[in-house]
Short mmCIF file of C-alpha atoms and ligand atoms in Angstrom, two decimals:
data_model
loop_
_atom_site.label_atom_id
_atom_site.label_comp_id
_atom_site.label_asym_id
_atom_site.label_seq_id
_atom_site.Cartn_x
_atom_site.Cartn_y
_atom_site.Cartn_z
CA UNK R 1 14.12 -18.07 -10.64
CA UNK R 2 17.46 -17.94 -8.91
CA UNK R 3 16.86 -18.12 -5.19
CA UNK R 4 19.01 -15.47 -3.61
CA UNK R 5 19.01 -15.35 0.16
CA UNK R 6 20.04 -11.66 0.12
CA UNK R 7 21.19 -12.19 3.66
CA UNK R 8 23.33 -9.04 3.67
CA UNK R 9 20.35 -6.69 3.33
CA UNK R 10 20.54 -4.06 6.06
CA UNK R 11 18.09 -4.44 8.96
CA UNK R 12 15.53 -1.66 8.85
CA UNK R 13 16.78 -0.09 12.09
CA UNK R 14 20.14 0.49 10.40
CA UNK R 15 18.73 2.55 7.54
CA UNK R 16 19.43 5.81 9.34
CA UNK R 17 15.75 6.73 9.72
CA UNK R 18 13.96 7.45 13.00
CA UNK R 19 12.19 4.30 14.18
CA UNK R 20 10.54 4.03 17.58
CA UNK R 21 8.17 1.11 18.15
CA UNK R 22 8.12 0.18 14.46
CA UNK R 23 8.66 1.76 11.01
CA UNK R 24 5.81 4.23 10.77
CA UNK R 25 4.96 5.97 7.52
CA UNK R 26 1.95 8.25 7.15
CA UNK R 27 0.75 11.03 4.90
CA UNK R 28 -1.77 11.73 2.18
CA UNK R 29 -2.32 9.56 -0.86
CA UNK R 30 -1.41 12.53 -3.06
CA UNK R 31 0.33 15.85 -2.67
CA UNK R 32 -2.50 18.19 -3.70
CA UNK R 33 -1.12 21.62 -2.78
CA UNK R 34 1.58 23.04 -0.49
CA UNK R 35 -1.14 23.99 2.02
CA UNK R 36 -2.71 20.52 2.02
CA UNK R 37 0.68 18.86 2.56
CA UNK R 38 1.53 21.18 5.44
CA UNK R 39 -1.89 20.69 7.02
CA UNK R 40 -1.45 16.91 6.98
CA UNK R 41 2.10 17.19 8.30
CA UNK R 42 1.10 19.59 11.08
CA UNK R 43 -1.68 17.22 12.08
CA UNK R 44 0.91 14.48 12.39
CA UNK R 45 3.26 16.52 14.59
CA UNK R 46 4.10 14.59 17.73
CA UNK R 47 3.68 11.18 16.05
CA UNK R 48 6.78 8.98 15.98
CA UNK R 49 6.94 9.06 12.17
CA UNK R 50 9.73 7.33 10.30
CA UNK R 51 8.51 8.80 7.05
CA UNK R 52 6.00 11.31 5.73
CA UNK R 53 4.51 10.05 2.48
CA UNK R 54 2.76 11.67 -0.47
CA UNK R 55 2.27 10.58 -4.06
CA UNK R 56 3.28 13.12 -6.68
CA UNK R 57 3.19 10.88 -9.76
CA UNK R 58 -0.06 8.97 -9.46
CA UNK R 59 -0.60 5.91 -11.66
CA UNK R 60 -4.36 6.04 -12.21
CA UNK R 61 -6.47 3.33 -13.77
CA UNK R 62 -8.27 5.80 -16.02
CA UNK R 63 -6.78 8.83 -17.76
CA UNK R 64 -8.30 12.08 -16.65
CA UNK R 65 -8.24 11.22 -12.93
CA UNK R 66 -5.94 13.35 -10.78
CA UNK R 67 -2.44 12.24 -11.78
CA UNK R 68 -0.38 14.23 -9.29
CA UNK R 69 1.52 17.50 -9.52
CA UNK R 70 4.85 15.96 -10.51
CA UNK R 71 8.24 17.56 -9.96
CA UNK R 72 6.98 20.85 -8.56
CA UNK R 73 5.54 18.99 -5.55
CA UNK R 74 9.03 17.83 -4.56
CA UNK R 75 9.80 21.28 -3.21
CA UNK R 76 6.52 21.20 -1.22
CA UNK R 77 7.73 17.97 0.37
CA UNK R 78 11.08 19.54 1.11
CA UNK R 79 9.26 22.27 2.94
CA UNK R 80 7.41 19.67 5.02
CA UNK R 81 10.76 18.15 5.88
CA UNK R 82 12.24 21.50 6.90
CA UNK R 83 9.25 22.47 9.01
CA UNK R 84 8.57 19.14 10.73
CA UNK R 85 11.84 17.23 10.57
CA UNK R 86 10.00 14.21 9.11
CA UNK R 87 11.96 12.31 6.45
CA UNK R 88 9.90 12.23 3.24
CA UNK R 89 9.09 9.56 0.67
CA UNK R 90 7.34 9.27 -2.69
CA UNK R 91 6.44 6.66 -5.30
CA UNK R 92 8.69 6.46 -8.35
CA UNK R 93 7.86 4.76 -11.62
CA UNK R 94 10.37 6.09 -14.16
CA UNK R 95 14.11 6.88 -14.20
CA UNK R 96 13.31 10.61 -14.42
CA UNK R 97 11.37 10.33 -11.14
CA UNK R 98 14.40 8.73 -9.45
CA UNK R 99 16.72 11.44 -10.75
CA UNK R 100 14.38 14.18 -9.52
CA UNK R 101 14.06 12.55 -6.07
CA UNK R 102 17.81 12.20 -5.73
CA UNK R 103 18.26 15.84 -6.69
CA UNK R 104 15.62 17.06 -4.22
CA UNK R 105 16.85 15.02 -1.26
CA UNK R 106 13.84 12.69 -1.01
CA UNK R 107 14.76 10.22 1.73
CA UNK R 108 12.90 7.09 0.63
CA UNK R 109 11.41 5.98 -2.69
CA UNK R 110 8.90 3.26 -3.26
CA UNK R 111 7.89 1.34 -6.34
CA UNK R 112 4.11 1.16 -6.77
CA UNK R 113 1.92 -1.88 -7.25
CA UNK R 114 1.43 -1.11 -10.95
CA UNK R 115 5.17 -0.78 -11.63
CA UNK R 116 6.54 -3.76 -9.67
CA UNK R 117 5.10 -6.30 -12.15
CA UNK R 118 6.96 -4.73 -15.08
CA UNK R 119 10.54 -6.07 -15.18
CA UNK R 120 11.65 -3.47 -17.76
CA UNK R 121 10.41 -0.60 -15.63
CA UNK R 122 11.92 -2.05 -12.44
CA UNK R 123 15.26 -2.67 -14.15
CA UNK R 124 15.34 0.92 -15.41
CA UNK R 125 14.69 2.15 -11.86
CA UNK R 126 17.35 -0.17 -10.44
CA UNK R 127 19.88 1.11 -13.01
CA UNK R 128 19.15 4.66 -11.95
CA UNK R 129 19.43 3.85 -8.24
CA UNK R 130 22.76 2.06 -8.64
CA UNK R 131 25.42 3.65 -6.49
CA UNK R 132 23.01 5.42 -4.11
CA UNK R 133 22.32 4.24 -0.59
CA UNK R 134 18.74 5.55 -0.50
CA UNK R 135 16.23 3.08 1.02
CA UNK R 136 13.79 1.68 -1.54
CA UNK R 137 10.51 -0.09 -0.79
CA UNK R 138 8.81 -2.42 -3.25
CA UNK R 139 5.04 -2.68 -3.16
CA UNK R 140 3.57 -6.05 -4.06
CA UNK R 141 2.39 -6.36 -7.66
CA UNK R 142 -1.34 -5.81 -8.15
CA UNK R 143 -1.86 -9.48 -9.00
CA UNK R 144 -0.86 -12.22 -6.55
CA UNK R 145 2.44 -13.16 -8.17
CA UNK R 146 5.14 -13.73 -5.58
CA UNK R 147 7.80 -14.35 -8.25
CA UNK R 148 7.37 -10.87 -9.74
CA UNK R 149 7.53 -9.30 -6.29
CA UNK R 150 10.76 -11.12 -5.43
CA UNK R 151 12.14 -10.46 -8.91
CA UNK R 152 11.76 -6.71 -8.40
CA UNK R 153 13.62 -6.93 -5.08
CA UNK R 154 16.37 -8.97 -6.77
CA UNK R 155 16.83 -6.32 -9.46
CA UNK R 156 17.42 -3.65 -6.81
CA UNK R 157 19.70 -5.99 -4.88
CA UNK R 158 21.72 -6.75 -8.00
CA UNK R 159 22.11 -3.01 -8.54
CA UNK R 160 23.96 -2.91 -5.22
CA UNK R 161 21.19 -1.58 -2.97
CA UNK R 162 21.10 -3.00 0.55
CA UNK R 163 18.37 -0.89 2.16
CA UNK R 164 15.46 -2.68 0.54
CA UNK R 165 12.09 -3.44 2.08
CA UNK R 166 8.70 -4.53 0.78
CA UNK R 167 5.25 -3.06 1.23
CA UNK R 168 2.30 -5.42 1.35
CA UNK R 169 -0.75 -3.54 0.05
CA UNK R 170 -3.01 -6.45 -0.84
CA UNK R 171 -3.91 -7.98 -4.19
CA UNK R 172 -6.54 -7.35 -6.85
CA UNK R 173 -8.51 -10.59 -7.02
CA UNK R 174 -11.89 -11.42 -8.50
CA UNK R 175 -13.96 -11.88 -5.34
CA UNK R 176 -13.66 -9.05 -2.87
CA UNK R 177 -16.40 -8.60 -0.36
CA UNK R 178 -14.71 -6.89 2.52
CA UNK R 179 -11.42 -5.60 1.20
CA UNK R 180 -10.52 -3.35 -1.72
CA UNK R 181 -7.40 -5.51 -2.16
CA UNK R 182 -7.54 -8.68 -0.03
CA UNK R 183 -4.30 -9.25 1.92
CA UNK R 184 -3.77 -12.95 1.00
CA UNK R 185 -1.43 -13.11 3.99
CA UNK R 186 0.03 -16.42 2.85
CA UNK R 187 1.93 -14.64 0.05
CA UNK R 188 3.99 -12.23 2.21
CA UNK R 189 4.38 -14.99 4.81
CA UNK R 190 5.96 -17.18 2.12
CA UNK R 191 8.17 -14.26 1.04
CA UNK R 192 9.35 -13.86 4.63
CA UNK R 193 9.98 -17.61 4.89
CA UNK R 194 12.20 -17.51 1.81
CA UNK R 195 13.92 -14.22 2.63
CA UNK R 196 13.77 -13.77 6.40
CA UNK R 197 15.87 -10.60 6.35
CA UNK R 198 13.54 -8.51 4.16
CA UNK R 199 11.65 -5.92 6.19
CA UNK R 200 7.89 -6.02 5.53
CA UNK R 201 5.69 -2.96 5.89
CA UNK R 202 1.91 -3.28 5.78
CA UNK R 203 -0.23 -0.75 3.90
CA UNK R 204 -3.69 -1.35 5.36
CA UNK R 205 -5.09 1.70 3.52
CA UNK R 206 -4.94 0.18 0.05
CA UNK R 207 -5.98 -3.23 1.40
CA UNK R 208 -9.10 -1.96 3.10
CA UNK R 209 -10.19 0.90 0.85
CA UNK R 210 -12.17 2.30 3.78
CA UNK R 211 -11.12 4.14 6.90
CA UNK R 212 -13.04 2.10 9.48
CA UNK R 213 -11.15 -1.11 8.72
CA UNK R 214 -7.61 0.25 8.96
CA UNK R 215 -7.07 -0.38 12.69
CA UNK R 216 -7.87 -4.12 12.86
CA UNK R 217 -5.84 -4.85 9.73
CA UNK R 218 -2.87 -2.82 11.02
CA UNK R 219 -3.05 -4.76 14.30
CA UNK R 220 -3.17 -8.03 12.37
CA UNK R 221 0.02 -7.04 10.54
CA UNK R 222 1.80 -6.27 13.82
CA UNK R 223 0.60 -9.63 15.17
CA UNK R 224 2.23 -11.22 12.12
CA UNK R 225 5.55 -9.59 13.08
CA UNK R 226 5.54 -6.96 10.34
CA UNK R 227 8.27 -4.33 10.64
CA UNK R 228 5.95 -1.40 10.20
CA UNK R 229 2.99 0.38 8.63
CA UNK R 230 2.28 2.81 5.81
CA UNK R 231 -1.04 4.57 6.35
CA UNK R 232 -2.76 7.25 4.29
CA UNK R 233 -3.59 10.31 6.39
CA UNK R 234 -5.28 13.47 5.07
CA UNK R 235 -6.36 16.54 7.05
CA UNK R 236 -9.75 16.47 5.29
CA UNK R 237 -10.27 13.02 3.74
CA UNK R 238 -13.67 13.81 2.22
CA UNK R 239 -12.00 16.44 0.01
CA UNK R 240 -9.04 14.25 -1.02
CA UNK R 241 -8.36 14.15 -4.78
CA UNK R 242 -7.56 10.41 -4.61
CA UNK R 243 -8.47 7.52 -2.30
CA UNK R 244 -10.82 9.70 -0.25
CA UNK R 245 -12.65 6.83 1.47
CA UNK R 246 -9.58 5.15 2.91
CA UNK R 247 -7.70 8.10 4.38
CA UNK R 248 -7.68 8.77 8.12
CA UNK R 249 -7.68 12.18 9.73
CA UNK R 250 -4.58 12.88 11.82
CA UNK R 251 -6.76 12.50 14.95
CA UNK R 252 -8.04 9.09 13.84
CA UNK R 253 -4.47 8.09 13.07
CA UNK R 254 -3.27 9.13 16.53
CA UNK R 255 -6.17 7.27 18.12
CA UNK R 256 -5.14 4.17 16.22
CA UNK R 257 -1.49 4.52 17.31
CA UNK R 258 -2.61 4.60 20.94
CA UNK R 259 -4.56 1.38 20.50
CA UNK R 260 -2.04 -0.61 18.45
CA UNK R 261 -0.17 -3.23 20.44
CA UNK R 262 3.27 -4.42 19.40
CA UNK R 263 3.66 -8.15 19.79
CA UNK R 264 6.93 -10.06 20.04
CA UNK R 265 7.84 -13.49 18.77
CA UNK R 266 8.02 -15.03 22.22
CA UNK R 267 7.69 -14.22 25.92
CA UNK R 268 10.00 -15.08 28.82
CA UNK R 269 6.90 -15.72 30.98
CA UNK R 270 7.15 -19.32 32.25
CA UNK R 271 3.37 -19.85 32.39
CA UNK R 272 3.10 -18.68 28.78
CA UNK R 273 5.79 -21.11 27.70
CA UNK R 274 4.27 -24.11 29.48
CA UNK R 275 0.80 -23.38 28.12
CA UNK R 276 2.12 -22.91 24.57
CA UNK R 277 4.03 -26.16 24.75
CA UNK R 278 0.86 -27.95 25.83
CA UNK R 279 -1.21 -26.39 23.03
CA UNK R 280 1.45 -27.08 20.39
CA UNK R 281 1.43 -30.68 21.46
CA UNK R 282 -2.30 -30.82 20.93
CA UNK R 283 -1.96 -29.20 17.51
CA UNK R 284 0.73 -31.71 16.50
CA UNK R 285 -1.59 -34.50 17.47
CA UNK R 286 -4.56 -33.06 15.55
CA UNK R 287 -2.40 -32.48 12.45
CA UNK R 288 -1.21 -36.09 12.56
CA UNK R 289 -4.83 -37.21 12.60
CA UNK R 290 -5.68 -34.88 9.71
CA UNK R 291 -2.90 -36.41 7.60
CA UNK R 292 -3.99 -39.96 8.52
CA UNK R 293 -7.60 -39.16 7.65
CA UNK R 294 -6.63 -37.56 4.35
CA UNK R 295 -4.63 -40.66 3.50
CA UNK R 296 -7.61 -42.83 4.40
CA UNK R 297 -9.80 -40.68 2.13
CA UNK R 298 -7.32 -41.09 -0.73
CA UNK R 299 -7.25 -44.89 -0.26
CA UNK R 300 -11.04 -44.92 -0.68
CA UNK R 301 -10.77 -42.57 -3.65
CA UNK R 302 -8.28 -44.91 -5.27
CA UNK R 303 -10.52 -47.91 -4.79
CA UNK R 304 -13.31 -45.89 -6.44
CA UNK R 305 -10.97 -45.04 -9.30
CA UNK R 306 -10.25 -48.70 -9.96
CA UNK R 307 -13.92 -49.54 -9.78
CA UNK R 308 -14.74 -46.75 -12.25
CA UNK R 309 -11.99 -47.87 -14.63
CA UNK R 310 -13.20 -51.47 -14.66
CA UNK R 311 -16.67 -50.24 -15.57
CA UNK R 312 -15.52 -47.56 -18.02
CA UNK R 313 -17.01 -44.79 -15.94
CA UNK R 314 -15.50 -41.25 -15.96
CA UNK R 315 -13.27 -40.08 -13.12
CA UNK R 316 -15.13 -36.81 -12.82
CA UNK R 317 -18.66 -37.18 -11.50
CA UNK R 318 -20.11 -33.66 -11.69
CA UNK R 319 -23.38 -34.51 -9.95
CA UNK R 320 -21.70 -36.26 -7.05
CA UNK R 321 -19.08 -33.47 -6.79
CA UNK R 322 -21.79 -30.83 -6.53
CA UNK R 323 -23.42 -32.82 -3.75
CA UNK R 324 -20.11 -33.28 -1.89
CA UNK R 325 -19.35 -29.55 -2.07
CA UNK R 326 -22.84 -28.56 -0.97
CA UNK R 327 -22.99 -30.89 2.03
CA UNK R 328 -19.41 -30.22 3.22
CA UNK R 329 -19.80 -26.47 2.82
CA UNK R 330 -23.08 -26.50 4.74
CA UNK R 331 -21.59 -28.58 7.53
CA UNK R 332 -18.42 -26.48 7.63
CA UNK R 333 -20.27 -23.17 7.73
CA UNK R 334 -22.32 -24.57 10.60
CA UNK R 335 -19.03 -25.26 12.41
CA UNK R 336 -17.92 -21.65 11.97
CA UNK R 337 -15.72 -21.80 8.86
CA UNK R 338 -16.00 -19.30 6.00
CA UNK R 339 -17.38 -20.38 2.64
CA UNK R 340 -14.19 -19.13 1.00
CA UNK R 341 -11.99 -21.35 3.17
CA UNK R 342 -14.20 -24.42 2.73
CA UNK R 343 -14.46 -24.14 -1.02
CA UNK R 344 -10.71 -23.62 -1.36
CA UNK R 345 -10.06 -26.60 0.92
CA UNK R 346 -12.41 -28.92 -0.93
CA UNK R 347 -11.18 -27.78 -4.34
CA UNK R 348 -7.64 -28.72 -3.34
CA UNK R 349 -8.77 -32.07 -1.90
CA UNK R 350 -10.80 -32.82 -5.02
CA UNK R 351 -7.93 -31.95 -7.33
CA UNK R 352 -5.64 -34.26 -5.39
CA UNK R 353 -8.30 -37.00 -5.38
CA UNK R 354 -8.52 -36.83 -9.18
CA UNK R 355 -4.74 -37.16 -9.35
CA UNK R 356 -4.83 -40.28 -7.17
CA UNK R 357 -7.53 -41.82 -9.33
CA UNK R 358 -6.02 -40.92 -12.66
CA UNK R 359 -2.37 -41.55 -12.10
CA UNK R 360 -1.84 -43.96 -9.23
CA UNK R 361 1.63 -44.74 -10.59
CA UNK R 362 2.75 -41.10 -10.36
CA UNK R 363 1.59 -40.52 -6.83
CA UNK R 364 5.14 -40.62 -5.58
CA UNK R 365 4.25 -41.56 -2.00
CA UNK R 366 6.29 -44.71 -1.67
C1 LIG J 1 -0.28 4.79 -3.15
O1 LIG J 1 0.53 4.41 -2.30
O2 LIG J 1 -0.90 5.85 -3.09
C2 LIG J 1 -0.56 3.89 -4.27
C3 LIG J 1 -0.86 4.34 -5.48
O3 LIG J 1 -0.51 2.63 -3.91
P1 LIG J 1 -0.46 1.26 -4.76
O4 LIG J 1 0.74 1.35 -5.65
O5 LIG J 1 -0.32 0.27 -3.66
O6 LIG J 1 -1.76 1.15 -5.49
MN1 LIG J 2 -3.50 5.92 -2.43
#
């Protein structure tokens, strides 16, 4: 992958859209009727919206589910725009969708999580957006593949677009207890590290899949310095034709806005700075000890490897490994860590330990 810094992307506040505290997009999952759209939009009156959203081409897992009203709903959105003044946005998946949106004055388009992973589809969209200055947002691909996410942004960038942002809506992974699509925050954080100028919007609705979790996840995103939020809001969520469980009523949405706190990267407060310096010092010290201890563990592992080799014993010791996992997980859970974190941590340590035993010459540490 060619690493492109894309440093001339336009900052989100220069996109020509109304932004108060942060980029704020809200609206129903789907445009169901002109009345439903207007009811949602009227409920949102008074909110500092950057964008009113509604899906009109809905990519559904199974055929036969509600797939959206298509082109005719664009004029319903235009009416929302005329009556409320909110800029409007929809998901696009095909060149014909882009052409229709351009013709109907749709302010923002976004590429959905099922389209982003398809380079042919994204390229076709990019080709059709070439020459416009419409903002385009790229949702993360359904599976946790950062390369595909970045690749989609690069295709739009190479088509000359400079108002590009990403939407983090969580990832479909095997184990999901709490979330519909777990956030896997490390993936967007890595994206931001590589491309610091890309605006990131959080979509807590598709992450959570249920209304009561939206607020804490939205707050978490703001605490991680996200540029904004996209939240599904429906005037009567129970009757929604798609994603009924995760949509907020306009009142719930307003209540959430009142509670959300915007955090900044630093504070001029002297006491804050002194305290942070102290704590960072402590963290540095602890991390140094962690690295030293890991190295000590690997030295022991290596000695075991040699001992095993001399006695023609296998590197992998399934029985012992099961015991290590069980005891460490039990101890770690007792100390307040999650099982998921502990098993990931020990799997990584074990994998590295096998490497040190198997290929001491390729360790590359000296
Ligand atoms: C949506 O925004 O309604 C939607 C379909 O989202 P996603 O592409 O994230 O699944
Ligand atoms: Mn939805």
